Amino acid sequence: MTENTLINHMKTYLALSEEESSEILTFFDYQSYKKKETLLFAGKQCGRLFFVTKGCLQLYFINDLGNNKTIQFAIENWWLTDFIAFQNQKLSNFNIAAVENSKVLSISFSNFQELLSKFPKLEKYFRLIYETAYGAALMRLKYSYSLSKEEIFFRFREDFPDFVQRVPQYLLASFLGLTPEYLSEIKRK
Amino acid sequence: MTENTLINHMKTYLALSEEESSEILTFFDYQSYKKKETLLFAGKQCGRLFFVTKGCLQLYFINDLGNNKTIQFAIENWWLTDFIAFQNQKLSNFNIAAVENSKVLSISFSNFQELLSKFPKLEKYFRLIYETAYGAALMRLKYSYSLSKEEIFFRFREDFPDFVQRVPQYLLASFLGLTPEYLSEIKRK
């Protein structure tokens, strides 16, 4: 039961009874996506928040030159959406697609509000998730200002060794702001 | 009473009685900082979370060339710290300094935990604050990938007109990833 991935993740932050766990899951939809399948389209209503139970998603946009620019990856136990658009129920600034075959729980905006009002203790869970994500985004900005492209890759590989193995190299290059050619040159070293 | 800035900000997200408001403020310290004064030092324990009631703070680091790189500004009603270091009670990766004379409420890590356990409804307030901050950080990464330096400045001025007036130009340039010379050239256009 990959749905249990979410409950187990929540339980690392707070206590949940069997009954609560079952009820929490009723707020979510569960879906499998094929590699390269799109879950959220830029320019369309951003109605859902996604939680990866298996696989990998990417948040990206297409720039003026038609290139795919990856802003964020999400692997198991990560949440992903266009958070600003989701919070304000606006059109998404990003696409989300499956990087590999993935299993995903998702929740609509209205269900998310209802879930939190029914289980206020989940506010703490999401507060901690977002606190970490925001802090990590600030660190990422620091790296982008202070490290060379090569150092960014080595630090990334140190922090997320499995990730570097799993993600297609052209996506990893896009995420790190490298050309695929330059990335394979660094890796050869 | 600039302390009320915090209570008023919290009240835009949730209801607080007079009694609760007074008690919440007892968890905070209140301090004034002169322009350029440092509140948090990189390499020192990151023990406090800051809320600006008046003025402006910057989160920055010094790169290998000795240049000040601004990662984040905080004006009235913004929270600021090295969130990863604060959450894990580690050494800070950043400095925080006052950009102008500023009035700041701050809370220690242990008081923050106590505050949230005494007033669990504040979890929602911080969840929403961090959700917005994280979403905005992802949008900022998008801009940095998709817009020219010039477009980044114009969008920033559109989003935060007061800010562009208030912040010293060399700091604004550092934040936007421009040289001060290039920034004044853009502004002359």
Coordinates of C-alpha atoms in Angstrom, one line a residue:
Chain A
M1 CA 0.0 0.0 0.0
T2 CA 1.9 3.0 -1.2
E3 CA -0.8 5.3 0.4
N4 CA 0.9 4.4 3.7
T5 CA 3.9 6.3 2.6
L6 CA 2.1 9.5 3.4
I7 CA 0.8 8.3 6.8
N8 CA 4.3 7.1 7.7
H9 CA 5.8 10.4 6.7
M10 CA 3.2 12.3 8.7
K11 CA 4.0 10.0 11.7
T12 CA 7.6 11.1 11.7
Y13 CA 6.3 14.5 12.7
L14 CA 3.2 13.8 14.8
A15 CA 1.1 10.9 16.3
L16 CA -1.8 9.6 14.3
S17 CA -4.3 6.9 15.3
E18 CA -5.3 4.1 12.9
E19 CA -8.7 5.8 12.6
E20 CA -7.3 9.3 11.9
S21 CA -4.9 7.8 9.3
S22 CA -7.7 6.1 7.4
E23 CA -9.8 9.3 7.5
I24 CA -6.9 11.5 6.3
L25 CA -6.4 9.3 3.3
T26 CA -10.1 9.7 2.2
F27 CA -9.2 13.4 1.4
F28 CA -6.7 12.3 -1.3
D29 CA -6.9 10.8 -4.8
Y30 CA -4.4 8.2 -5.8
Q31 CA -3.0 8.0 -9.3
S32 CA -0.2 6.4 -11.3
Y33 CA 1.6 8.4 -14.0
K34 CA 3.7 7.1 -16.8
K35 CA 7.1 8.6 -17.4
K36 CA 6.8 12.0 -19.1
E37 CA 3.1 12.2 -18.3
T38 CA 1.9 15.7 -17.3
L39 CA 0.1 16.3 -14.0
L40 CA -0.2 20.1 -14.1
F41 CA -0.2 22.4 -17.1
A42 CA 1.2 26.0 -17.0
G43 CA -1.7 28.4 -17.7
K44 CA -4.3 26.1 -16.4
Q45 CA -6.0 26.3 -13.0
C46 CA -3.6 25.0 -10.2
G47 CA -6.1 23.0 -8.3
R48 CA -4.1 20.3 -6.6
L49 CA -1.2 19.6 -4.3
F50 CA 0.8 16.5 -5.0
F51 CA 2.7 14.0 -2.8
V52 CA 5.0 11.5 -4.3
T53 CA 4.7 8.0 -2.9
K54 CA 6.9 6.4 -5.6
G55 CA 9.0 7.8 -8.5
C56 CA 9.9 11.4 -9.3
L57 CA 8.2 14.5 -10.5
Q58 CA 9.6 17.7 -11.9
L59 CA 8.3 21.3 -11.7
Y60 CA 9.4 23.2 -14.8
F61 CA 8.6 25.8 -17.4
I62 CA 9.4 26.3 -21.0
N63 CA 11.5 29.4 -21.7
D64 CA 11.3 31.7 -24.8
L65 CA 13.8 29.5 -26.6
G66 CA 11.6 26.4 -26.1
N67 CA 13.9 24.9 -23.5
N68 CA 12.6 23.0 -20.5
K69 CA 13.9 24.6 -17.3
T70 CA 13.5 22.5 -14.2
I71 CA 12.9 24.5 -11.0
Q72 CA 12.3 21.7 -8.5
F73 CA 12.3 17.9 -8.4
A74 CA 10.2 15.8 -6.0
I75 CA 11.0 12.2 -5.1
E76 CA 9.3 10.0 -2.5
N77 CA 7.9 11.9 0.5
W78 CA 8.0 15.3 -1.2
W79 CA 5.2 17.7 -1.8
L80 CA 4.9 19.6 -5.1
T81 CA 2.7 22.2 -6.8
D82 CA 2.9 25.9 -7.8
F83 CA 2.4 26.9 -4.2
I84 CA 1.5 30.6 -5.0
A85 CA -1.0 29.6 -7.6
F86 CA -2.5 26.8 -5.4
Q87 CA -2.8 29.1 -2.4
N88 CA -4.6 31.8 -4.4
Q89 CA -6.4 29.4 -6.7
K90 CA -4.9 31.0 -9.8
L91 CA -3.4 29.7 -13.1
S92 CA -0.2 27.8 -12.7
N93 CA 3.1 29.3 -13.7
F94 CA 4.7 25.9 -14.0
N95 CA 4.2 22.4 -15.5
I96 CA 4.6 19.3 -13.4
A97 CA 5.5 16.0 -15.2
A98 CA 6.6 12.5 -14.2
V99 CA 10.3 12.0 -14.6
E100 CA 9.9 8.2 -14.2
N101 CA 6.8 6.0 -13.7
S102 CA 5.3 7.5 -10.5
K103 CA 2.6 6.9 -7.9
V104 CA 1.1 10.1 -6.5
L105 CA -1.4 11.2 -3.9
S106 CA -3.1 14.5 -4.6
I107 CA -5.5 16.7 -2.8
S108 CA -7.8 19.5 -4.2
F109 CA -7.7 23.0 -2.7
S110 CA -11.1 22.6 -1.0
N111 CA -10.2 19.2 0.4
F112 CA -6.9 20.6 1.7
Q113 CA -8.8 23.3 3.6
E114 CA -11.2 20.8 4.9
L115 CA -8.5 18.4 5.9
L116 CA -6.7 21.1 7.9
S117 CA -9.8 22.3 9.6
K118 CA -10.8 18.7 10.6
F119 CA -7.2 17.8 11.6
P120 CA -5.6 21.0 12.9
K121 CA -2.6 19.1 14.1
L122 CA -1.6 18.7 10.5
E123 CA -0.9 22.4 10.4
K124 CA 2.3 21.6 12.3
Y125 CA 3.3 19.0 9.7
F126 CA 2.9 21.4 6.8
R127 CA 4.5 24.2 8.7
L128 CA 7.6 22.1 9.2
I129 CA 7.6 20.8 5.6
Y130 CA 7.3 24.4 4.2
E131 CA 9.8 25.8 6.7
T132 CA 12.4 23.2 5.5
A133 CA 11.5 23.8 1.8
Y134 CA 11.9 27.5 2.1
G135 CA 15.1 27.3 4.0
A136 CA 16.5 24.9 1.4
A137 CA 15.4 27.3 -1.4
L138 CA 17.5 30.1 0.3
M139 CA 20.5 27.7 0.5
R140 CA 20.1 26.9 -3.2
L141 CA 20.2 30.6 -4.0
K142 CA 23.3 30.9 -1.9
Y143 CA 25.0 28.0 -3.8
S144 CA 23.9 29.5 -7.2
Y145 CA 25.7 32.8 -6.2
S146 CA 28.8 31.3 -4.5
L147 CA 29.7 28.0 -6.2
S148 CA 31.1 27.3 -9.6
K149 CA 28.9 25.1 -11.8
E150 CA 31.2 22.2 -11.1
E151 CA 31.1 22.7 -7.3
I152 CA 27.2 22.9 -7.5
F153 CA 27.2 19.5 -9.2
F154 CA 29.6 17.9 -6.6
R155 CA 27.6 19.3 -3.7
F156 CA 24.4 18.1 -5.2
R157 CA 25.8 14.6 -5.7
E158 CA 27.0 14.6 -2.1
D159 CA 23.6 15.6 -0.8
F160 CA 21.5 13.4 -3.1
P161 CA 23.6 10.5 -4.4
D162 CA 20.6 8.3 -5.4
F163 CA 19.0 11.2 -7.2
V164 CA 22.0 11.7 -9.5
Q165 CA 21.7 8.0 -10.5
R166 CA 17.9 8.2 -11.1
V167 CA 17.3 11.4 -12.9
P168 CA 17.9 11.6 -16.7
Q169 CA 21.1 13.6 -17.2
Y170 CA 19.5 16.3 -19.5
L171 CA 17.0 17.1 -16.6
L172 CA 19.8 17.1 -14.0
A173 CA 21.7 19.5 -16.2
S174 CA 18.7 21.8 -16.6
F175 CA 18.1 21.8 -12.9
L176 CA 21.8 22.7 -12.1
G177 CA 21.9 25.3 -14.8
L178 CA 24.4 23.4 -16.9
T179 CA 24.4 22.2 -20.5
P180 CA 24.1 18.4 -20.8
E181 CA 27.6 18.4 -22.5
Y182 CA 29.2 20.3 -19.7
L183 CA 27.6 18.0 -17.1
S184 CA 28.9 14.8 -18.8
E185 CA 32.3 16.5 -19.0
I186 CA 32.3 17.2 -15.2
K187 CA 31.2 13.6 -14.5
R188 CA 34.0 12.2 -16.6
K189 CA 36.5 13.9 -14.3
Chain B
M1 CA 3.4 50.3 20.1
T2 CA 5.3 48.7 17.2
E3 CA 4.9 45.3 18.9
N4 CA 1.2 45.5 17.8
T5 CA 2.5 45.1 14.2
L6 CA 3.0 41.4 14.9
I7 CA -0.4 40.9 16.5
N8 CA -2.1 42.8 13.7
H9 CA -0.3 40.7 11.2
M10 CA -1.3 37.5 12.9
K11 CA -4.9 38.7 13.1
T12 CA -5.1 38.9 9.3
Y13 CA -4.8 35.1 9.4
L14 CA -6.6 34.1 12.6
A15 CA -8.6 35.4 15.5
L16 CA -6.7 36.3 18.7
S17 CA -8.2 37.7 22.0
E18 CA -6.6 40.6 23.9
E19 CA -5.4 38.1 26.5
E20 CA -3.8 35.8 23.9
S21 CA -2.2 38.7 22.1
S22 CA -0.6 40.0 25.3
E23 CA 0.7 36.5 26.2
I24 CA 2.0 35.8 22.8
L25 CA 4.2 39.0 23.0
T26 CA 5.8 37.8 26.2
F27 CA 7.6 35.1 24.2
F28 CA 9.4 37.8 22.1
D29 CA 12.2 40.2 22.7
Y30 CA 12.0 43.6 21.2
Q31 CA 15.1 45.5 20.0
S32 CA 16.1 48.5 17.8
Y33 CA 19.0 48.2 15.5
K34 CA 21.0 51.0 13.8
K35 CA 21.5 50.9 10.1
K36 CA 24.3 48.4 9.2
E37 CA 24.1 46.7 12.7
T38 CA 24.4 42.9 12.6
L39 CA 21.7 40.7 14.2
L40 CA 23.0 37.3 13.2
F41 CA 26.6 36.2 12.3
A42 CA 27.5 33.5 9.8
G43 CA 29.3 30.7 11.6
K44 CA 27.6 31.4 14.9
Q45 CA 24.7 29.5 16.4
C46 CA 21.4 30.5 14.7
G47 CA 19.3 30.9 17.8
R48 CA 16.6 33.4 16.8
L49 CA 13.8 34.0 14.4
F50 CA 13.3 37.7 13.5
F51 CA 10.1 39.7 12.7
V52 CA 10.5 43.2 11.3
T53 CA 8.0 45.8 12.8
K54 CA 9.8 48.8 11.2
G55 CA 12.7 49.1 8.8
C56 CA 14.4 46.6 6.7
L57 CA 16.8 43.6 7.2
Q58 CA 18.9 41.7 4.7
L59 CA 20.0 38.1 4.8
Y60 CA 23.4 37.8 3.0
F61 CA 26.8 36.1 2.8
I62 CA 30.3 37.2 1.9
N63 CA 31.6 35.3 -1.2
D64 CA 35.2 34.3 -1.8
L65 CA 35.9 37.7 -3.4
G66 CA 34.7 39.5 -0.3
N67 CA 31.5 40.7 -1.9
N68 CA 28.3 41.0 0.0
K69 CA 25.6 38.8 -1.7
T70 CA 22.1 39.5 -0.6
I71 CA 19.8 36.4 -0.7
Q72 CA 16.7 37.9 0.9
F73 CA 15.3 41.2 2.2
A74 CA 12.7 41.5 4.9
I75 CA 10.6 44.7 5.5
E76 CA 7.7 45.3 7.8
N77 CA 5.7 42.1 8.6
W78 CA 8.3 39.7 7.2
W79 CA 10.0 36.9 9.1
L80 CA 13.7 36.2 8.6
T81 CA 16.4 33.8 9.8
D82 CA 18.6 31.0 8.4
F83 CA 15.6 28.7 8.6
I84 CA 17.5 25.4 8.1
A85 CA 20.0 26.4 10.8
F86 CA 17.3 27.6 13.1
Q87 CA 15.2 24.5 12.7
N88 CA 18.2 22.3 13.4
Q89 CA 19.9 24.6 15.9
K90 CA 23.0 24.7 13.9
L91 CA 25.5 27.4 12.9
S92 CA 24.2 30.0 10.5
N93 CA 25.2 30.0 6.8
F94 CA 24.2 33.7 6.6
N95 CA 24.5 37.1 8.2
I96 CA 21.5 39.3 8.9
A97 CA 22.0 43.1 9.2
A98 CA 19.8 46.1 9.3
V99 CA 19.6 48.0 6.0
E100 CA 18.1 51.0 7.7
N101 CA 17.3 51.8 11.3
S102 CA 15.0 49.0 12.3
K103 CA 12.7 47.7 15.0
V104 CA 12.6 44.0 15.4
L105 CA 10.8 41.3 17.5
S106 CA 12.8 38.1 17.9
I107 CA 12.1 34.8 19.5
S108 CA 14.5 32.1 20.6
F109 CA 14.2 28.5 19.3
S110 CA 13.0 27.2 22.7
N111 CA 10.5 30.0 23.1
F112 CA 9.3 29.3 19.5
Q113 CA 8.6 25.7 20.4
E114 CA 6.9 26.7 23.6
L115 CA 4.8 29.4 21.9
L116 CA 3.5 26.9 19.3
S117 CA 2.8 24.2 21.8
K118 CA 0.9 26.8 24.0
F119 CA -0.9 28.3 21.0
P120 CA -1.3 25.5 18.4
K121 CA -3.4 27.7 16.2
L122 CA -0.3 29.7 15.4
E123 CA 0.9 26.7 13.4
K124 CA -1.6 27.7 10.7
Y125 CA -0.2 31.2 10.7
F126 CA 3.4 30.0 10.2
R127 CA 2.3 27.3 7.7
L128 CA 0.8 30.0 5.5
I129 CA 3.8 32.4 5.9
Y130 CA 6.2 29.6 4.9
E131 CA 4.0 28.3 2.1
T132 CA 4.0 31.8 0.6
A133 CA 7.7 32.3 1.1
Y134 CA 8.5 28.9 -0.5
G135 CA 6.2 29.6 -3.4
A136 CA 7.8 33.0 -3.9
A137 CA 11.3 31.5 -3.8
L138 CA 10.3 29.1 -6.6
M139 CA 8.9 32.0 -8.6
R140 CA 12.2 33.9 -8.0
L141 CA 14.2 30.9 -9.4
K142 CA 11.9 31.0 -12.5
Y143 CA 12.6 34.7 -13.0
S144 CA 16.3 34.1 -12.6
Y145 CA 16.2 31.5 -15.4
S146 CA 13.8 33.2 -17.8
L147 CA 14.2 37.0 -17.6
S148 CA 17.0 39.2 -18.7
K149 CA 18.7 41.2 -15.9
E150 CA 16.8 44.3 -17.1
E151 CA 13.5 42.5 -17.0
I152 CA 14.2 41.2 -13.5
F153 CA 14.7 44.8 -12.3
F154 CA 11.5 46.1 -14.0
R155 CA 9.4 43.2 -12.6
F156 CA 10.9 43.7 -9.2
R157 CA 10.1 47.5 -9.3
E158 CA 6.6 46.7 -10.4
D159 CA 6.1 44.2 -7.6
F160 CA 7.8 46.3 -4.9
P161 CA 7.9 49.9 -5.9
D162 CA 8.5 51.3 -2.3
F163 CA 11.3 48.9 -1.8
V164 CA 13.3 50.1 -4.8
Q165 CA 13.1 53.6 -3.3
R166 CA 14.1 52.5 0.2
V167 CA 17.0 50.1 -0.3
P168 CA 20.5 51.4 -1.1
Q169 CA 21.2 50.8 -4.7
Y170 CA 24.3 48.7 -4.2
L171 CA 22.3 46.2 -2.1
L172 CA 19.5 46.1 -4.6
A173 CA 22.0 45.4 -7.3
S174 CA 23.5 42.6 -5.2
F175 CA 20.1 41.1 -4.6
L176 CA 19.2 41.2 -8.4
G177 CA 22.5 39.8 -9.4
L178 CA 23.6 43.1 -11.2
T179 CA 26.6 45.3 -10.8
P180 CA 25.7 48.7 -9.3
E181 CA 26.9 50.3 -12.5
Y182 CA 24.6 48.2 -14.6
L183 CA 21.7 48.9 -12.3
S184 CA 22.1 52.7 -12.6
E185 CA 22.4 52.3 -16.3
I186 CA 19.0 50.4 -16.4
K187 CA 17.4 53.0 -14.2
R188 CA 18.6 55.9 -16.4
K189 CA 16.7 54.4 -19.4

